[in-house]
mmCIF file of C-alpha atoms in Angstrom:
data_model
loop_
_atom_site.group_PDB
_atom_site.id
_atom_site.type_symbol
_atom_site.label_atom_id
_atom_site.label_comp_id
_atom_site.label_asym_id
_atom_site.label_seq_id
_atom_site.Cartn_x
_atom_site.Cartn_y
_atom_site.Cartn_z
ATOM 1 C CA UNK A 1 -18.429 -34.761 0.095
ATOM 2 C CA UNK A 2 -16.779 -33.611 3.594
ATOM 3 C CA UNK A 3 -13.706 -35.989 2.683
ATOM 4 C CA UNK A 4 -13.115 -33.318 -0.395
ATOM 5 C CA UNK A 5 -13.279 -30.824 1.538
ATOM 6 C CA UNK A 6 -11.023 -31.751 4.425
ATOM 7 C CA UNK A 7 -8.576 -32.965 1.462
ATOM 8 C CA UNK A 8 -8.898 -29.293 -0.041
ATOM 9 C CA UNK A 9 -8.394 -27.294 3.204
ATOM 10 C CA UNK A 10 -5.457 -29.404 4.128
ATOM 11 C CA UNK A 11 -3.965 -28.474 0.705
ATOM 12 C CA UNK A 12 -4.465 -24.743 1.530
ATOM 13 C CA UNK A 13 -2.665 -25.937 5.104
ATOM 14 C CA UNK A 14 0.323 -27.290 3.339
ATOM 15 C CA UNK A 15 1.190 -24.755 1.090
ATOM 16 C CA UNK A 16 0.464 -22.197 3.633
ATOM 17 C CA UNK A 17 2.134 -23.455 6.727
ATOM 18 C CA UNK A 18 4.836 -25.471 4.769
ATOM 19 C CA UNK A 19 4.010 -28.060 7.051
ATOM 20 C CA UNK A 20 4.102 -32.047 5.970
ATOM 21 C CA UNK A 21 0.833 -33.504 4.321
ATOM 22 C CA UNK A 22 0.698 -36.141 7.336
ATOM 23 C CA UNK A 23 1.027 -33.831 9.478
ATOM 24 C CA UNK A 24 -2.391 -32.277 8.739
ATOM 25 C CA UNK A 25 -4.951 -34.156 10.544
ATOM 26 C CA UNK A 26 -8.810 -33.069 11.622
ATOM 27 C CA UNK A 27 -7.580 -32.903 15.097
ATOM 28 C CA UNK A 28 -4.959 -30.555 14.294
ATOM 29 C CA UNK A 29 -4.751 -27.128 15.941
ATOM 30 C CA UNK A 30 -3.712 -24.423 13.830
ATOM 31 C CA UNK A 31 -2.319 -22.405 16.435
ATOM 32 C CA UNK A 32 -0.313 -25.256 18.594
ATOM 33 C CA UNK A 33 0.209 -28.235 16.692
ATOM 34 C CA UNK A 34 0.923 -26.587 13.417
ATOM 35 C CA UNK A 35 2.604 -23.329 14.582
ATOM 36 C CA UNK A 36 0.928 -20.649 12.573
ATOM 37 C CA UNK A 37 1.543 -17.762 13.598
ATOM 38 C CA UNK A 38 -1.334 -14.303 13.737
ATOM 39 C CA UNK A 39 -0.261 -13.388 10.297
ATOM 40 C CA UNK A 40 -0.862 -16.974 9.086
ATOM 41 C CA UNK A 41 -4.126 -17.642 9.866
ATOM 42 C CA UNK A 42 -4.919 -14.338 8.785
ATOM 43 C CA UNK A 43 -3.706 -15.860 5.267
ATOM 44 C CA UNK A 44 -4.916 -19.185 6.019
ATOM 45 C CA UNK A 45 -8.262 -17.396 6.101
ATOM 46 C CA UNK A 46 -7.710 -15.849 3.118
ATOM 47 C CA UNK A 47 -6.564 -18.711 1.322
ATOM 48 C CA UNK A 48 -9.805 -20.542 2.481
ATOM 49 C CA UNK A 49 -11.928 -17.865 0.956
ATOM 50 C CA UNK A 50 -10.542 -18.144 -2.528
ATOM 51 C CA UNK A 51 -10.315 -21.822 -2.360
ATOM 52 C CA UNK A 52 -13.955 -22.110 -1.543
ATOM 53 C CA UNK A 53 -15.426 -18.995 -3.102
ATOM 54 C CA UNK A 54 -17.150 -18.238 0.757
ATOM 55 C CA UNK A 55 -16.373 -15.240 3.063
ATOM 56 C CA UNK A 56 -15.034 -15.763 6.398
ATOM 57 C CA UNK A 57 -15.490 -13.117 9.218
ATOM 58 C CA UNK A 58 -13.496 -12.167 12.108
ATOM 59 C CA UNK A 59 -16.116 -13.934 14.220
ATOM 60 C CA UNK A 60 -16.370 -17.527 12.377
ATOM 61 C CA UNK A 61 -11.838 -17.144 12.079
ATOM 62 C CA UNK A 62 -11.402 -16.575 15.303
ATOM 63 C CA UNK A 63 -13.978 -19.898 16.021
ATOM 64 C CA UNK A 64 -11.841 -21.491 13.645
ATOM 65 C CA UNK A 65 -9.228 -23.314 15.897
ATOM 66 C CA UNK A 66 -8.285 -27.165 14.212
ATOM 67 C CA UNK A 67 -8.780 -27.940 10.664
ATOM 68 C CA UNK A 68 -11.661 -30.074 11.561
ATOM 69 C CA UNK A 69 -13.152 -26.209 12.390
ATOM 70 C CA UNK A 70 -12.359 -25.086 9.252
ATOM 71 C CA UNK A 71 -13.789 -28.131 7.354
ATOM 72 C CA UNK A 72 -17.229 -28.119 9.349
ATOM 73 C CA UNK A 73 -17.415 -24.338 8.694
ATOM 74 C CA UNK A 74 -16.766 -24.653 4.888
ATOM 75 C CA UNK A 75 -19.453 -27.419 4.535
ATOM 76 C CA UNK A 76 -22.195 -25.105 6.405
ATOM 77 C CA UNK A 77 -21.484 -22.169 4.163
ATOM 78 C CA UNK A 78 -19.967 -23.026 0.832
ATOM 79 C CA UNK A 79 -22.176 -22.593 -2.096
ATOM 80 C CA UNK B 1 -2.957 -15.749 -14.179
ATOM 81 C CA UNK B 2 -0.481 -14.482 -16.837
ATOM 82 C CA UNK B 3 2.884 -13.095 -16.115
ATOM 83 C CA UNK B 4 6.192 -11.741 -17.957
ATOM 84 C CA UNK B 5 8.519 -11.369 -15.106
ATOM 85 C CA UNK B 6 8.145 -7.129 -15.327
ATOM 86 C CA UNK B 7 8.990 -6.113 -11.841
ATOM 87 C CA UNK B 8 5.056 -4.508 -11.061
ATOM 88 C CA UNK B 9 5.224 -1.090 -9.747
ATOM 89 C CA UNK B 10 1.904 1.320 -8.606
ATOM 90 C CA UNK B 11 2.069 4.705 -8.421
ATOM 91 C CA UNK B 12 -1.287 6.784 -6.624
ATOM 92 C CA UNK B 13 -1.255 10.018 -7.661
ATOM 93 C CA UNK B 14 1.772 9.374 -10.775
ATOM 94 C CA UNK B 15 0.884 11.598 -13.325
ATOM 95 C CA UNK B 16 2.215 15.047 -11.529
ATOM 96 C CA UNK B 17 5.237 16.580 -9.654
ATOM 97 C CA UNK B 18 6.407 14.296 -7.105
ATOM 98 C CA UNK B 19 4.355 10.983 -8.166
ATOM 99 C CA UNK B 20 5.076 11.608 -11.479
ATOM 100 C CA UNK B 21 8.953 11.961 -10.436
ATOM 101 C CA UNK B 22 8.886 8.256 -8.522
ATOM 102 C CA UNK B 23 7.191 6.753 -11.563
ATOM 103 C CA UNK B 24 9.998 7.991 -13.926
ATOM 104 C CA UNK B 25 12.515 6.349 -11.476
ATOM 105 C CA UNK B 26 10.667 3.335 -10.962
ATOM 106 C CA UNK B 27 10.454 2.751 -15.075
ATOM 107 C CA UNK B 28 13.093 1.188 -17.347
ATOM 108 C CA UNK B 29 13.712 -2.131 -18.935
ATOM 109 C CA UNK B 30 12.618 -4.903 -17.155
ATOM 110 C CA UNK B 31 9.284 -2.934 -15.177
ATOM 111 C CA UNK B 32 5.482 -2.623 -15.694
ATOM 112 C CA UNK B 33 4.663 0.815 -14.206
ATOM 113 C CA UNK B 34 0.948 2.071 -13.162
ATOM 114 C CA UNK B 35 0.361 5.405 -12.313
ATOM 115 C CA UNK B 36 -3.092 6.362 -10.814
ATOM 116 C CA UNK B 37 -4.814 9.893 -11.435
ATOM 117 C CA UNK B 38 -7.995 12.125 -10.782
ATOM 118 C CA UNK B 39 -8.340 13.171 -13.637
ATOM 119 C CA UNK B 40 -8.458 12.138 -17.722
ATOM 120 C CA UNK B 41 -7.808 16.103 -18.929
ATOM 121 C CA UNK B 42 -4.474 16.081 -17.022
ATOM 122 C CA UNK B 43 -2.120 17.147 -19.974
ATOM 123 C CA UNK B 44 0.351 15.168 -17.292
ATOM 124 C CA UNK B 45 -1.270 11.324 -18.033
ATOM 125 C CA UNK B 46 0.217 11.517 -21.454
ATOM 126 C CA UNK B 47 3.567 13.151 -20.281
ATOM 127 C CA UNK B 48 3.885 10.645 -17.597
ATOM 128 C CA UNK B 49 3.596 7.533 -20.310
ATOM 129 C CA UNK B 50 5.870 9.089 -23.148
ATOM 130 C CA UNK B 51 8.926 9.614 -20.391
ATOM 131 C CA UNK B 52 7.913 6.398 -19.219
ATOM 132 C CA UNK B 53 8.515 4.811 -22.669
ATOM 133 C CA UNK B 54 11.395 6.558 -23.415
ATOM 134 C CA UNK B 55 12.738 5.540 -20.364
ATOM 135 C CA UNK B 56 12.723 1.674 -22.176
ATOM 136 C CA UNK B 57 9.598 1.006 -19.429
ATOM 137 C CA UNK B 58 8.652 -2.156 -20.927
ATOM 138 C CA UNK B 59 5.204 -1.792 -20.001
ATOM 139 C CA UNK B 60 2.911 1.679 -18.877
ATOM 140 C CA UNK B 61 -0.589 2.557 -17.981
ATOM 141 C CA UNK B 62 -2.056 5.169 -16.429
ATOM 142 C CA UNK B 63 -5.623 4.679 -14.801
ATOM 143 C CA UNK B 64 -8.004 6.756 -13.482
ATOM 144 C CA UNK B 65 -9.131 6.141 -10.039
ATOM 145 C CA UNK B 66 -9.145 7.109 -6.109
ATOM 146 C CA UNK B 67 -8.211 4.748 -3.262
ATOM 147 C CA UNK B 68 -10.810 5.794 -0.917
ATOM 148 C CA UNK B 69 -13.101 4.004 -2.244
ATOM 149 C CA UNK B 70 -11.964 0.666 -0.613
ATOM 150 C CA UNK B 71 -13.515 -1.952 -2.788
ATOM 151 C CA UNK B 72 -12.548 -0.304 -6.124
ATOM 152 C CA UNK B 73 -8.793 -0.011 -4.964
ATOM 153 C CA UNK B 74 -9.041 -4.096 -4.663
ATOM 154 C CA UNK B 75 -10.409 -4.574 -7.557
ATOM 155 C CA UNK B 76 -7.705 -2.641 -9.285
ATOM 156 C CA UNK B 77 -5.056 -4.381 -7.576
ATOM 157 C CA UNK B 78 -6.544 -7.449 -8.116
ATOM 158 C CA UNK B 79 -6.750 -6.693 -12.201
ATOM 159 C CA UNK B 80 -3.311 -5.365 -12.286
ATOM 160 C CA UNK B 81 -2.001 -9.159 -10.350
ATOM 161 C CA UNK B 82 -4.092 -10.360 -12.845
ATOM 162 C CA UNK B 83 -2.768 -9.063 -15.719
ATOM 163 C CA UNK B 84 1.034 -8.756 -14.766
ATOM 164 C CA UNK B 85 1.076 -12.316 -12.241
ATOM 165 C CA UNK B 86 2.548 -9.990 -9.677
ATOM 166 C CA UNK B 87 2.622 -6.683 -7.648
ATOM 167 C CA UNK B 88 6.162 -6.088 -6.627
ATOM 168 C CA UNK B 89 5.722 -2.104 -5.322
ATOM 169 C CA UNK B 90 3.526 0.259 -4.209
ATOM 170 C CA UNK B 91 4.025 4.001 -3.597
ATOM 171 C CA UNK B 92 1.336 5.776 -1.944
ATOM 172 C CA UNK B 93 2.089 9.121 -2.927
ATOM 173 C CA UNK B 94 -1.618 10.811 -3.800
ATOM 174 C CA UNK B 95 -2.536 13.532 -1.664
ATOM 175 C CA UNK B 96 -4.666 16.615 -1.795
ATOM 176 C CA UNK B 97 -4.760 19.647 0.334
ATOM 177 C CA UNK B 98 -7.234 21.612 2.021
ATOM 178 C CA UNK B 99 -5.464 24.579 4.253
ATOM 179 C CA UNK B 100 -7.483 26.677 6.698
ATOM 180 C CA UNK B 101 -6.542 27.658 9.989
ATOM 181 C CA UNK B 102 -8.260 25.004 12.793
ATOM 182 C CA UNK B 103 -10.745 27.217 14.208
ATOM 183 C CA UNK B 104 -12.001 27.992 11.433
ATOM 184 C CA UNK B 105 -11.543 24.987 9.126
ATOM 185 C CA UNK B 106 -14.948 22.435 8.934
ATOM 186 C CA UNK B 107 -15.631 19.236 9.668
ATOM 187 C CA UNK B 108 -15.520 18.194 5.947
ATOM 188 C CA UNK B 109 -12.690 19.613 5.385
ATOM 189 C CA UNK B 110 -10.749 17.622 8.459
ATOM 190 C CA UNK B 111 -12.442 13.898 7.239
ATOM 191 C CA UNK B 112 -12.300 14.646 3.700
ATOM 192 C CA UNK B 113 -8.238 14.987 4.146
ATOM 193 C CA UNK B 114 -8.116 11.888 6.564
ATOM 194 C CA UNK B 115 -9.760 9.923 3.804
ATOM 195 C CA UNK B 116 -7.710 10.719 1.023
ATOM 196 C CA UNK B 117 -4.472 11.682 2.045
ATOM 197 C CA UNK B 118 -4.963 8.493 5.431
ATOM 198 C CA UNK B 119 -7.411 6.203 4.821
ATOM 199 C CA UNK B 120 -7.061 6.136 1.258
ATOM 200 C CA UNK B 121 -3.128 4.771 1.937
ATOM 201 C CA UNK B 122 -4.743 2.166 4.108
ATOM 202 C CA UNK B 123 -6.755 0.755 2.172
ATOM 203 C CA UNK B 124 -4.125 0.251 -0.805
ATOM 204 C CA UNK B 125 -2.019 -1.319 1.886
ATOM 205 C CA UNK B 126 -4.410 -3.665 2.800
ATOM 206 C CA UNK B 127 -5.101 -4.551 -0.800
ATOM 207 C CA UNK B 128 -1.762 -5.197 -1.823
ATOM 208 C CA UNK B 129 -0.266 -6.663 0.807
ATOM 209 C CA UNK B 130 -2.398 -9.739 0.043
ATOM 210 C CA UNK B 131 -0.701 -10.178 -3.136
ATOM 211 C CA UNK B 132 2.634 -9.454 -1.765
ATOM 212 C CA UNK B 133 2.502 -11.774 1.847
ATOM 213 C CA UNK B 134 1.565 -14.243 -0.268
ATOM 214 C CA UNK B 135 5.008 -13.929 -2.630
ATOM 215 C CA UNK B 136 7.087 -13.296 0.406
ATOM 216 C CA UNK B 137 8.022 -9.688 -1.034
ATOM 217 C CA UNK B 138 7.363 -6.736 -1.731
ATOM 218 C CA UNK B 139 8.162 -3.057 -1.102
ATOM 219 C CA UNK B 140 5.588 -0.103 0.039
ATOM 220 C CA UNK B 141 6.805 3.380 0.059
ATOM 221 C CA UNK B 142 4.031 5.980 1.284
ATOM 222 C CA UNK B 143 4.326 9.637 1.202
ATOM 223 C CA UNK B 144 4.263 11.310 4.375
ATOM 224 C CA UNK B 145 5.506 15.133 4.910
ATOM 225 C CA UNK B 146 7.826 17.384 6.581
ATOM 226 C CA UNK B 147 4.653 18.980 8.503
ATOM 227 C CA UNK B 148 3.589 15.729 10.016
ATOM 228 C CA UNK B 149 7.107 16.127 12.273
ATOM 229 C CA UNK B 150 7.006 19.868 12.343
ATOM 230 C CA UNK B 151 3.590 20.974 11.971
ATOM 231 C CA UNK B 152 2.545 23.853 10.319
ATOM 232 C CA UNK B 153 -0.571 26.361 10.867
ATOM 233 C CA UNK B 154 -3.078 26.243 8.658
ATOM 234 C CA UNK B 155 -2.920 22.602 7.936
ATOM 235 C CA UNK B 156 -4.197 20.527 11.007
ATOM 236 C CA UNK B 157 -6.149 18.242 8.659
ATOM 237 C CA UNK B 158 -2.964 17.516 6.496
ATOM 238 C CA UNK B 159 -0.642 17.395 9.316
ATOM 239 C CA UNK B 160 -2.569 14.978 11.354
ATOM 240 C CA UNK B 161 -3.532 12.568 8.479
ATOM 241 C CA UNK B 162 0.278 12.462 7.081
ATOM 242 C CA UNK B 163 1.141 11.606 10.897
ATOM 243 C CA UNK B 164 -1.114 8.965 10.470
ATOM 244 C CA UNK B 165 0.787 7.775 7.322
ATOM 245 C CA UNK B 166 4.009 7.537 9.058
ATOM 246 C CA UNK B 167 2.493 5.628 12.586
ATOM 247 C CA UNK B 168 0.672 3.204 9.676
ATOM 248 C CA UNK B 169 3.473 2.670 8.276
ATOM 249 C CA UNK B 170 5.715 1.413 11.255
ATOM 250 C CA UNK B 171 2.630 -1.071 12.205
ATOM 251 C CA UNK B 172 2.541 -2.696 8.733
ATOM 252 C CA UNK B 173 6.248 -2.708 9.054
ATOM 253 C CA UNK B 174 5.872 -4.783 12.012
ATOM 254 C CA UNK B 175 2.567 -6.702 10.553
ATOM 255 C CA UNK B 176 4.491 -7.794 7.303
ATOM 256 C CA UNK B 177 8.224 -8.326 8.395
ATOM 257 C CA UNK B 178 8.213 -12.213 8.656
ATOM 258 C CA UNK B 179 7.020 -12.046 4.947
ATOM 259 C CA UNK B 180 9.434 -9.753 3.387
ATOM 260 C CA UNK B 181 7.765 -7.084 2.448
ATOM 261 C CA UNK B 182 9.252 -4.046 3.663
ATOM 262 C CA UNK B 183 6.940 -0.764 4.226
ATOM 263 C CA UNK B 184 8.885 2.542 4.539
ATOM 264 C CA UNK B 185 8.166 6.423 4.734
ATOM 265 C CA UNK B 186 9.622 9.379 2.784
ATOM 266 C CA UNK B 187 8.653 12.396 4.320
ATOM 267 C CA UNK B 188 9.546 15.505 1.503
ATOM 268 C CA UNK B 189 9.931 18.979 2.545
ATOM 269 C CA UNK B 190 8.923 21.752 0.374
ATOM 270 C CA UNK B 191 9.064 20.693 -2.890
ATOM 271 C CA UNK B 192 8.566 22.503 -6.207
ATOM 272 C CA UNK B 193 5.465 20.760 -7.021
ATOM 273 C CA UNK B 194 1.674 22.337 -8.411
ATOM 274 C CA UNK B 195 1.047 22.181 -4.658
ATOM 275 C CA UNK B 196 3.694 24.329 -3.357
ATOM 276 C CA UNK B 197 3.226 26.602 -6.117
ATOM 277 C CA UNK B 198 0.101 27.695 -4.862
ATOM 278 C CA UNK B 199 1.262 28.980 -2.017
ATOM 279 C CA UNK B 200 1.120 32.415 -1.826
ATOM 280 C CA UNK B 201 4.698 34.130 -2.698
ATOM 281 C CA UNK B 202 5.089 35.826 0.668
ATOM 282 C CA UNK B 203 4.426 32.710 2.227
ATOM 283 C CA UNK B 204 6.713 31.184 -0.049
ATOM 284 C CA UNK B 205 9.772 33.166 0.682
ATOM 285 C CA UNK B 206 9.181 32.958 4.645
ATOM 286 C CA UNK B 207 9.322 29.215 4.104
ATOM 287 C CA UNK B 208 12.944 29.369 2.398
ATOM 288 C CA UNK B 209 14.519 30.887 5.557
ATOM 289 C CA UNK B 210 13.590 27.989 7.406
ATOM 290 C CA UNK B 211 15.422 25.609 4.974
ATOM 291 C CA UNK B 212 19.308 24.950 5.775
ATOM 292 C CA UNK B 213 19.984 24.254 2.116
ATOM 293 C CA UNK B 214 18.513 27.620 0.846
ATOM 294 C CA UNK B 215 16.165 26.161 -1.670
ATOM 295 C CA UNK B 216 12.932 23.822 -2.700
ATOM 296 C CA UNK B 217 13.681 20.499 -3.051
ATOM 297 C CA UNK B 218 12.856 19.043 -6.730
ATOM 298 C CA UNK B 219 10.602 16.146 -7.463
ATOM 299 C CA UNK B 220 13.307 13.757 -8.596
ATOM 300 C CA UNK B 221 15.510 14.285 -5.295
ATOM 301 C CA UNK B 222 12.422 12.808 -3.439
ATOM 302 C CA UNK B 223 11.905 10.489 -5.886
ATOM 303 C CA UNK B 224 15.759 9.117 -5.502
ATOM 304 C CA UNK B 225 15.052 7.889 -1.770
ATOM 305 C CA UNK B 226 11.407 6.265 -2.855
ATOM 306 C CA UNK B 227 13.498 4.408 -5.680
ATOM 307 C CA UNK B 228 16.161 3.842 -2.959
ATOM 308 C CA UNK B 229 13.647 1.879 -0.543
ATOM 309 C CA UNK B 230 11.986 -0.467 -3.675
ATOM 310 C CA UNK B 231 15.365 -1.396 -4.595
ATOM 311 C CA UNK B 232 17.341 -4.542 -3.721
ATOM 312 C CA UNK B 233 19.632 -2.191 -2.258
ATOM 313 C CA UNK B 234 17.096 -1.471 0.927
ATOM 314 C CA UNK B 235 16.406 -5.212 1.895
ATOM 315 C CA UNK B 236 16.873 -4.253 5.551
ATOM 316 C CA UNK B 237 15.433 -1.064 5.811
ATOM 317 C CA UNK B 238 12.002 -1.163 7.190
ATOM 318 C CA UNK B 239 9.441 0.948 9.301
ATOM 319 C CA UNK B 240 11.390 4.111 8.926
ATOM 320 C CA UNK B 241 10.858 7.800 7.402
ATOM 321 C CA UNK B 242 13.237 8.664 5.402
ATOM 322 C CA UNK B 243 13.240 12.945 5.309
ATOM 323 C CA UNK B 244 13.978 14.838 1.865
ATOM 324 C CA UNK B 245 13.772 18.467 2.969
ATOM 325 C CA UNK B 246 16.653 20.302 2.860
ATOM 326 C CA UNK B 247 17.340 20.524 6.285
ATOM 327 C CA UNK B 248 14.464 21.603 7.729
ATOM 328 C CA UNK B 249 13.752 19.098 10.429
ATOM 329 C CA UNK B 250 16.194 16.825 11.950
#
């Protein structure tokens, strides 16, 4: 289940940040490792909201620093 | 999501005055043009659609809704993007006035103008930006006003809202620039529309003295600036306000 979520999160991240799939690891920091700027982060959250049909509020968005953070949030909140 | 390759344009308040002129200027072959209005009975609805069809516009549609309801604005924008596969140009033109000398201006009249003339612009820009940022292209053109820059007795609410539009435009231009989305404003002066025809004759005459070019502007003269900002030729212009006012404010 969470492997599947990881792959889908990875796809959103790869599409949004135009990075190589091999660069996207669970521990990758969106900002430091994957070079996401503030607008990228907003677009990533929108992309994940659409992919998983979840609502990521501002507080949750702030707490998502790494790819694994996103996977964990979605595991907890996606229906 | 469908897509027929038509460059897709949305003009709010697009069946009368400046908005209609903008819709027509942005129409033509290869274009899909959506206009919004607030009154299904308005003869402007069919007149505008006739003008657009006569200009060879491939697709045009008039929709009755207001953007101050941000949930509706978002749903409408999504509907357009789902139908056409894209949204290339947003012209935030819809606006209303409720004039009165500030000491007698009611809370309701101030709040209402800010809601319709400023908040609606934000609400539509936010909804459209989601798609434009993803597409890495898009043009947003917001209607400000000369009174945002000069002030105008009796328009504390309108001038504040329109100055707000100019500020909003600059911030959005900064936020979206890295994604190839430009955001500009056009500030019309005294243009011959239903809105200015409501000005009493005496006040209107006094206003003409303040216009170096000595006449009112035509809606098409504002639309020409909007069409330029929406064109490929304007790709390096963002965060600007273009004044179309006969020299009334420089």
